[in-house]
Short mmCIF file of N, CA and C in Angstrom, two decimals:
data_model
loop_
_atom_site.label_atom_id
_atom_site.label_comp_id
_atom_site.label_asym_id
_atom_site.label_seq_id
_atom_site.Cartn_x
_atom_site.Cartn_y
_atom_site.Cartn_z
N VAL S 1 19.43 27.61 -123.05
CA VAL S 1 19.85 26.46 -122.27
C VAL S 1 21.29 26.12 -122.68
N GLU S 2 22.15 26.05 -121.66
CA GLU S 2 23.55 25.72 -121.93
C GLU S 2 23.75 24.21 -122.05
N HIS S 3 23.26 23.46 -121.05
CA HIS S 3 23.33 22.00 -121.04
C HIS S 3 22.00 21.46 -120.55
N ALA S 4 21.67 20.23 -120.95
CA ALA S 4 20.42 19.62 -120.50
C ALA S 4 20.58 18.11 -120.39
N ALA S 5 19.73 17.53 -119.56
CA ALA S 5 19.71 16.08 -119.41
C ALA S 5 18.30 15.63 -119.03
N ILE S 6 17.97 14.42 -119.43
CA ILE S 6 16.70 13.80 -119.05
C ILE S 6 17.05 12.52 -118.29
N ILE S 7 16.51 12.42 -117.08
CA ILE S 7 16.80 11.30 -116.19
C ILE S 7 15.51 10.55 -115.90
N ARG S 8 15.56 9.23 -116.00
CA ARG S 8 14.39 8.42 -115.62
C ARG S 8 14.46 8.19 -114.11
N ARG S 9 13.39 8.55 -113.40
CA ARG S 9 13.35 8.48 -111.94
C ARG S 9 13.34 7.06 -111.42
N LYS S 10 12.65 6.17 -112.09
CA LYS S 10 12.45 4.80 -111.59
C LYS S 10 13.78 4.10 -111.27
N ASP S 11 14.73 4.18 -112.20
CA ASP S 11 16.01 3.50 -112.00
C ASP S 11 17.20 4.45 -112.00
N SER S 12 16.92 5.74 -111.91
CA SER S 12 17.97 6.77 -111.90
C SER S 12 18.94 6.59 -113.06
N SER S 13 18.38 6.47 -114.25
CA SER S 13 19.23 6.29 -115.44
C SER S 13 19.14 7.52 -116.33
N LEU S 14 20.25 7.81 -116.98
CA LEU S 14 20.32 8.93 -117.90
C LEU S 14 19.71 8.51 -119.22
N ARG S 15 18.67 9.21 -119.66
CA ARG S 15 17.99 8.86 -120.91
C ARG S 15 18.54 9.66 -122.09
N ALA S 16 18.95 10.92 -121.83
CA ALA S 16 19.50 11.76 -122.89
C ALA S 16 20.24 12.92 -122.24
N SER S 17 21.23 13.47 -122.96
CA SER S 17 21.93 14.64 -122.45
C SER S 17 22.58 15.39 -123.60
N SER S 18 22.92 16.65 -123.33
CA SER S 18 23.64 17.45 -124.30
C SER S 18 25.00 16.82 -124.56
N VAL S 19 25.54 17.08 -125.72
CA VAL S 19 26.87 16.57 -126.06
C VAL S 19 27.88 17.09 -125.05
N GLY S 20 28.63 16.19 -124.46
CA GLY S 20 29.67 16.56 -123.51
C GLY S 20 29.19 16.82 -122.09
N PHE S 21 27.89 16.74 -121.86
CA PHE S 21 27.34 16.95 -120.51
C PHE S 21 27.15 15.59 -119.87
N LEU S 22 28.14 15.18 -119.09
CA LEU S 22 28.16 13.83 -118.54
C LEU S 22 27.78 13.84 -117.07
N LEU S 23 26.89 12.95 -116.70
CA LEU S 23 26.46 12.79 -115.31
C LEU S 23 26.80 11.37 -114.89
N ASP S 24 27.50 11.23 -113.77
CA ASP S 24 27.81 9.88 -113.30
C ASP S 24 26.62 9.33 -112.52
N PRO S 25 26.56 8.02 -112.31
CA PRO S 25 25.41 7.40 -111.64
C PRO S 25 25.12 7.96 -110.24
N GLU S 26 26.16 8.29 -109.48
CA GLU S 26 25.95 8.86 -108.14
C GLU S 26 25.27 10.22 -108.22
N GLU S 27 25.69 11.04 -109.17
CA GLU S 27 25.08 12.36 -109.33
C GLU S 27 23.63 12.24 -109.79
N ILE S 28 23.35 11.29 -110.65
CA ILE S 28 21.99 11.09 -111.12
C ILE S 28 21.08 10.72 -109.95
N SER S 29 21.53 9.80 -109.10
CA SER S 29 20.75 9.43 -107.91
C SER S 29 20.55 10.63 -106.99
N TYR S 30 21.59 11.43 -106.83
CA TYR S 30 21.52 12.64 -106.00
C TYR S 30 20.46 13.61 -106.54
N ILE S 31 20.45 13.80 -107.85
CA ILE S 31 19.50 14.72 -108.49
C ILE S 31 18.07 14.24 -108.25
N VAL S 32 17.82 12.95 -108.43
CA VAL S 32 16.47 12.39 -108.22
C VAL S 32 16.04 12.60 -106.77
N LYS S 33 16.96 12.43 -105.81
CA LYS S 33 16.63 12.56 -104.40
C LYS S 33 16.42 14.01 -103.95
N LEU S 34 16.86 14.99 -104.73
CA LEU S 34 16.71 16.39 -104.34
C LEU S 34 15.25 16.78 -104.10
N PHE S 35 14.34 16.13 -104.79
CA PHE S 35 12.92 16.48 -104.68
C PHE S 35 12.26 15.96 -103.40
N ARG S 36 12.95 15.12 -102.64
CA ARG S 36 12.36 14.51 -101.44
C ARG S 36 12.26 15.46 -100.26
N GLU S 37 13.16 16.44 -100.15
CA GLU S 37 13.17 17.36 -99.01
C GLU S 37 13.30 18.81 -99.48
N PRO S 38 12.24 19.37 -100.06
CA PRO S 38 12.34 20.73 -100.61
C PRO S 38 12.65 21.80 -99.56
N THR S 39 12.19 21.63 -98.33
CA THR S 39 12.44 22.63 -97.29
C THR S 39 13.92 22.68 -96.94
N VAL S 40 14.53 21.52 -96.77
CA VAL S 40 15.96 21.46 -96.46
C VAL S 40 16.76 22.03 -97.63
N LEU S 41 16.35 21.71 -98.82
CA LEU S 41 17.04 22.17 -100.02
C LEU S 41 17.06 23.69 -100.10
N ARG S 42 15.97 24.33 -99.70
CA ARG S 42 15.91 25.79 -99.72
C ARG S 42 16.97 26.42 -98.82
N HIS S 43 17.28 25.75 -97.72
CA HIS S 43 18.26 26.30 -96.77
C HIS S 43 19.69 25.93 -97.13
N GLU S 44 19.90 24.72 -97.60
CA GLU S 44 21.26 24.22 -97.83
C GLU S 44 21.75 24.38 -99.26
N GLY S 45 20.84 24.52 -100.22
CA GLY S 45 21.26 24.56 -101.61
C GLY S 45 21.63 23.18 -102.11
N PHE S 46 22.26 23.13 -103.26
CA PHE S 46 22.67 21.85 -103.84
C PHE S 46 23.91 22.05 -104.70
N GLN S 47 24.54 20.93 -105.03
CA GLN S 47 25.76 20.96 -105.82
C GLN S 47 25.64 19.99 -106.97
N LEU S 48 26.15 20.38 -108.13
CA LEU S 48 26.19 19.48 -109.28
C LEU S 48 27.64 19.29 -109.67
N SER S 49 28.14 18.08 -109.52
CA SER S 49 29.55 17.83 -109.85
C SER S 49 29.80 17.94 -111.35
N SER S 50 28.77 17.70 -112.16
CA SER S 50 28.92 17.79 -113.61
C SER S 50 29.22 19.23 -114.06
N THR S 51 28.75 20.21 -113.31
CA THR S 51 29.04 21.61 -113.64
C THR S 51 30.18 22.15 -112.78
N GLY S 52 30.40 21.52 -111.62
CA GLY S 52 31.45 21.97 -110.72
C GLY S 52 31.04 23.13 -109.83
N TYR S 53 29.73 23.42 -109.75
CA TYR S 53 29.26 24.58 -108.99
C TYR S 53 28.30 24.18 -107.89
N GLU S 54 28.25 25.04 -106.87
CA GLU S 54 27.23 24.96 -105.84
C GLU S 54 26.13 25.95 -106.20
N TYR S 55 24.89 25.61 -105.86
CA TYR S 55 23.75 26.43 -106.22
C TYR S 55 22.96 26.83 -104.98
N GLN S 56 22.59 28.09 -104.94
CA GLN S 56 21.66 28.58 -103.93
C GLN S 56 20.26 28.29 -104.46
N CYS S 57 19.44 27.68 -103.65
CA CYS S 57 18.10 27.32 -104.08
C CYS S 57 17.20 28.56 -104.03
N LEU S 58 16.63 28.92 -105.16
CA LEU S 58 15.73 30.06 -105.26
C LEU S 58 14.28 29.63 -105.13
N ARG S 59 13.99 28.41 -105.59
CA ARG S 59 12.63 27.87 -105.52
C ARG S 59 12.74 26.36 -105.40
N SER S 60 11.91 25.81 -104.55
CA SER S 60 11.89 24.36 -104.39
C SER S 60 10.49 23.94 -103.98
N ASP S 61 9.85 23.16 -104.82
CA ASP S 61 8.54 22.60 -104.47
C ASP S 61 8.50 21.16 -104.96
N LYS S 62 7.33 20.56 -104.97
CA LYS S 62 7.26 19.13 -105.32
C LYS S 62 7.61 18.84 -106.78
N ASN S 63 7.56 19.85 -107.65
CA ASN S 63 7.82 19.62 -109.07
C ASN S 63 9.00 20.37 -109.65
N SER S 64 9.47 21.44 -109.01
CA SER S 64 10.51 22.28 -109.61
C SER S 64 11.54 22.72 -108.59
N ILE S 65 12.79 22.80 -109.05
CA ILE S 65 13.88 23.34 -108.25
C ILE S 65 14.64 24.32 -109.14
N TYR S 66 14.79 25.55 -108.65
CA TYR S 66 15.55 26.56 -109.37
C TYR S 66 16.73 26.97 -108.50
N GLY S 67 17.90 27.04 -109.09
CA GLY S 67 19.07 27.44 -108.33
C GLY S 67 19.98 28.33 -109.14
N ARG S 68 20.75 29.17 -108.42
CA ARG S 68 21.74 29.99 -109.12
C ARG S 68 23.11 29.71 -108.52
N VAL S 69 24.12 29.84 -109.35
CA VAL S 69 25.49 29.57 -108.93
C VAL S 69 25.86 30.53 -107.82
N THR S 70 26.40 29.99 -106.71
CA THR S 70 26.76 30.84 -105.57
C THR S 70 28.14 31.47 -105.75
N ASP S 71 29.10 30.71 -106.20
CA ASP S 71 30.44 31.22 -106.46
C ASP S 71 30.79 30.85 -107.89
N GLY S 72 31.43 31.76 -108.57
CA GLY S 72 31.81 31.44 -109.94
C GLY S 72 31.29 32.46 -110.91
N PRO S 73 31.17 32.05 -112.15
CA PRO S 73 30.84 33.00 -113.22
C PRO S 73 29.37 33.41 -113.29
N GLY S 74 28.52 32.83 -112.48
CA GLY S 74 27.09 33.11 -112.57
C GLY S 74 26.38 32.00 -113.30
N GLY S 75 25.12 32.20 -113.57
CA GLY S 75 24.32 31.17 -114.22
C GLY S 75 23.50 30.41 -113.19
N GLY S 76 22.92 29.31 -113.62
CA GLY S 76 22.08 28.56 -112.72
C GLY S 76 21.63 27.24 -113.30
N ALA S 77 20.73 26.58 -112.56
CA ALA S 77 20.21 25.27 -112.97
C ALA S 77 18.72 25.20 -112.66
N ILE S 78 18.00 24.53 -113.52
CA ILE S 78 16.56 24.30 -113.37
C ILE S 78 16.36 22.79 -113.41
N LEU S 79 15.63 22.26 -112.43
CA LEU S 79 15.28 20.84 -112.40
C LEU S 79 13.77 20.75 -112.30
N VAL S 80 13.16 19.95 -113.16
CA VAL S 80 11.71 19.80 -113.15
C VAL S 80 11.38 18.31 -113.17
N LYS S 81 10.46 17.92 -112.29
CA LYS S 81 10.07 16.52 -112.14
C LYS S 81 8.72 16.29 -112.83
N THR S 82 8.63 15.16 -113.52
CA THR S 82 7.35 14.70 -114.05
C THR S 82 7.06 13.36 -113.37
N ALA S 83 6.04 12.65 -113.84
CA ALA S 83 5.68 11.36 -113.23
C ALA S 83 6.83 10.36 -113.30
N THR S 84 7.59 10.36 -114.40
CA THR S 84 8.64 9.35 -114.57
C THR S 84 10.03 9.93 -114.82
N LEU S 85 10.13 11.24 -115.03
CA LEU S 85 11.40 11.84 -115.44
C LEU S 85 11.80 13.02 -114.56
N VAL S 86 13.09 13.35 -114.61
CA VAL S 86 13.60 14.62 -114.10
C VAL S 86 14.33 15.28 -115.26
N ILE S 87 13.98 16.52 -115.54
CA ILE S 87 14.64 17.28 -116.60
C ILE S 87 15.55 18.30 -115.93
N LEU S 88 16.81 18.30 -116.32
CA LEU S 88 17.81 19.21 -115.78
C LEU S 88 18.28 20.11 -116.91
N ALA S 89 18.29 21.40 -116.66
CA ALA S 89 18.81 22.36 -117.64
C ALA S 89 19.66 23.38 -116.91
N THR S 90 20.79 23.76 -117.51
CA THR S 90 21.64 24.79 -116.93
C THR S 90 21.70 25.97 -117.89
N TYR S 91 22.04 27.13 -117.32
CA TYR S 91 22.21 28.33 -118.14
C TYR S 91 23.44 29.07 -117.64
N ALA S 92 24.09 29.80 -118.54
CA ALA S 92 25.29 30.56 -118.22
C ALA S 92 24.92 31.97 -117.79
N ALA S 93 25.91 32.70 -117.29
CA ALA S 93 25.70 34.06 -116.79
C ALA S 93 25.18 35.00 -117.87
N ASN S 94 25.56 34.78 -119.11
CA ASN S 94 25.14 35.67 -120.19
C ASN S 94 23.79 35.29 -120.80
N MET S 95 23.09 34.35 -120.17
CA MET S 95 21.78 33.91 -120.66
C MET S 95 20.68 34.41 -119.72
N PHE S 96 19.47 34.51 -120.24
CA PHE S 96 18.33 34.92 -119.43
C PHE S 96 17.76 33.70 -118.70
N PRO S 97 17.74 33.74 -117.36
CA PRO S 97 17.20 32.61 -116.60
C PRO S 97 15.76 32.29 -116.97
N SER S 98 14.96 33.32 -117.25
CA SER S 98 13.55 33.10 -117.56
C SER S 98 13.35 32.26 -118.81
N VAL S 99 14.25 32.37 -119.78
CA VAL S 99 14.15 31.58 -121.00
C VAL S 99 14.43 30.11 -120.68
N CYS S 100 15.42 29.86 -119.83
CA CYS S 100 15.73 28.49 -119.44
C CYS S 100 14.57 27.88 -118.65
N VAL S 101 14.00 28.65 -117.74
CA VAL S 101 12.86 28.18 -116.95
C VAL S 101 11.70 27.83 -117.87
N GLU S 102 11.36 28.74 -118.77
CA GLU S 102 10.24 28.51 -119.68
C GLU S 102 10.47 27.27 -120.55
N THR S 103 11.67 27.12 -121.07
CA THR S 103 11.98 25.97 -121.91
C THR S 103 11.86 24.66 -121.14
N CYS S 104 12.44 24.63 -119.95
CA CYS S 104 12.43 23.41 -119.14
C CYS S 104 11.02 23.06 -118.67
N GLU S 105 10.27 24.05 -118.20
CA GLU S 105 8.90 23.80 -117.72
C GLU S 105 7.98 23.39 -118.87
N THR S 106 8.15 23.99 -120.04
CA THR S 106 7.33 23.62 -121.21
C THR S 106 7.64 22.20 -121.66
N PHE S 107 8.92 21.85 -121.64
CA PHE S 107 9.34 20.49 -121.98
C PHE S 107 8.73 19.49 -121.00
N ALA S 108 8.74 19.83 -119.72
CA ALA S 108 8.14 18.97 -118.70
C ALA S 108 6.63 18.83 -118.92
N ASP S 109 5.96 19.92 -119.25
CA ASP S 109 4.53 19.87 -119.53
C ASP S 109 4.23 18.94 -120.70
N TYR S 110 5.10 18.96 -121.72
CA TYR S 110 4.94 18.06 -122.85
C TYR S 110 4.96 16.60 -122.38
N PHE S 111 5.95 16.26 -121.55
CA PHE S 111 6.03 14.89 -121.03
C PHE S 111 4.86 14.55 -120.12
N ARG S 112 4.41 15.51 -119.32
CA ARG S 112 3.23 15.27 -118.47
C ARG S 112 2.00 14.97 -119.30
N ASP S 113 1.83 15.71 -120.41
CA ASP S 113 0.70 15.47 -121.31
C ASP S 113 0.76 14.07 -121.92
N LYS S 114 1.97 13.55 -122.09
CA LYS S 114 2.16 12.21 -122.66
C LYS S 114 2.10 11.12 -121.58
N GLY S 115 1.89 11.52 -120.33
CA GLY S 115 1.81 10.55 -119.24
C GLY S 115 3.15 10.09 -118.72
N LYS S 116 4.17 10.82 -119.04
CA LYS S 116 5.51 10.45 -118.59
C LYS S 116 5.93 11.43 -117.54
#
């Protein structure tokens, strides 16, 4: 995992993030809203201003969004929703996407087990 953030869905607030990985309030709201229209997301992709990249959506369902950088050095982003949180993790081109997916999904499962 290159960068990560934990966002509380209720008020779209940043609860924690990697050092230097800054998300502004508008981007946080945008990230929370991505889960509302998974079908549209699959066709249009998404953009994260904090990374400066656009992402092609590889998977989008009610709990997970996987994307890869469309232009640029490569890499991607994983977003996973729990009852109260959204976990965002990014990976660089020289990293294995499967490791980032496993880490993010396992972290989300931990929060789901805790009722969050």
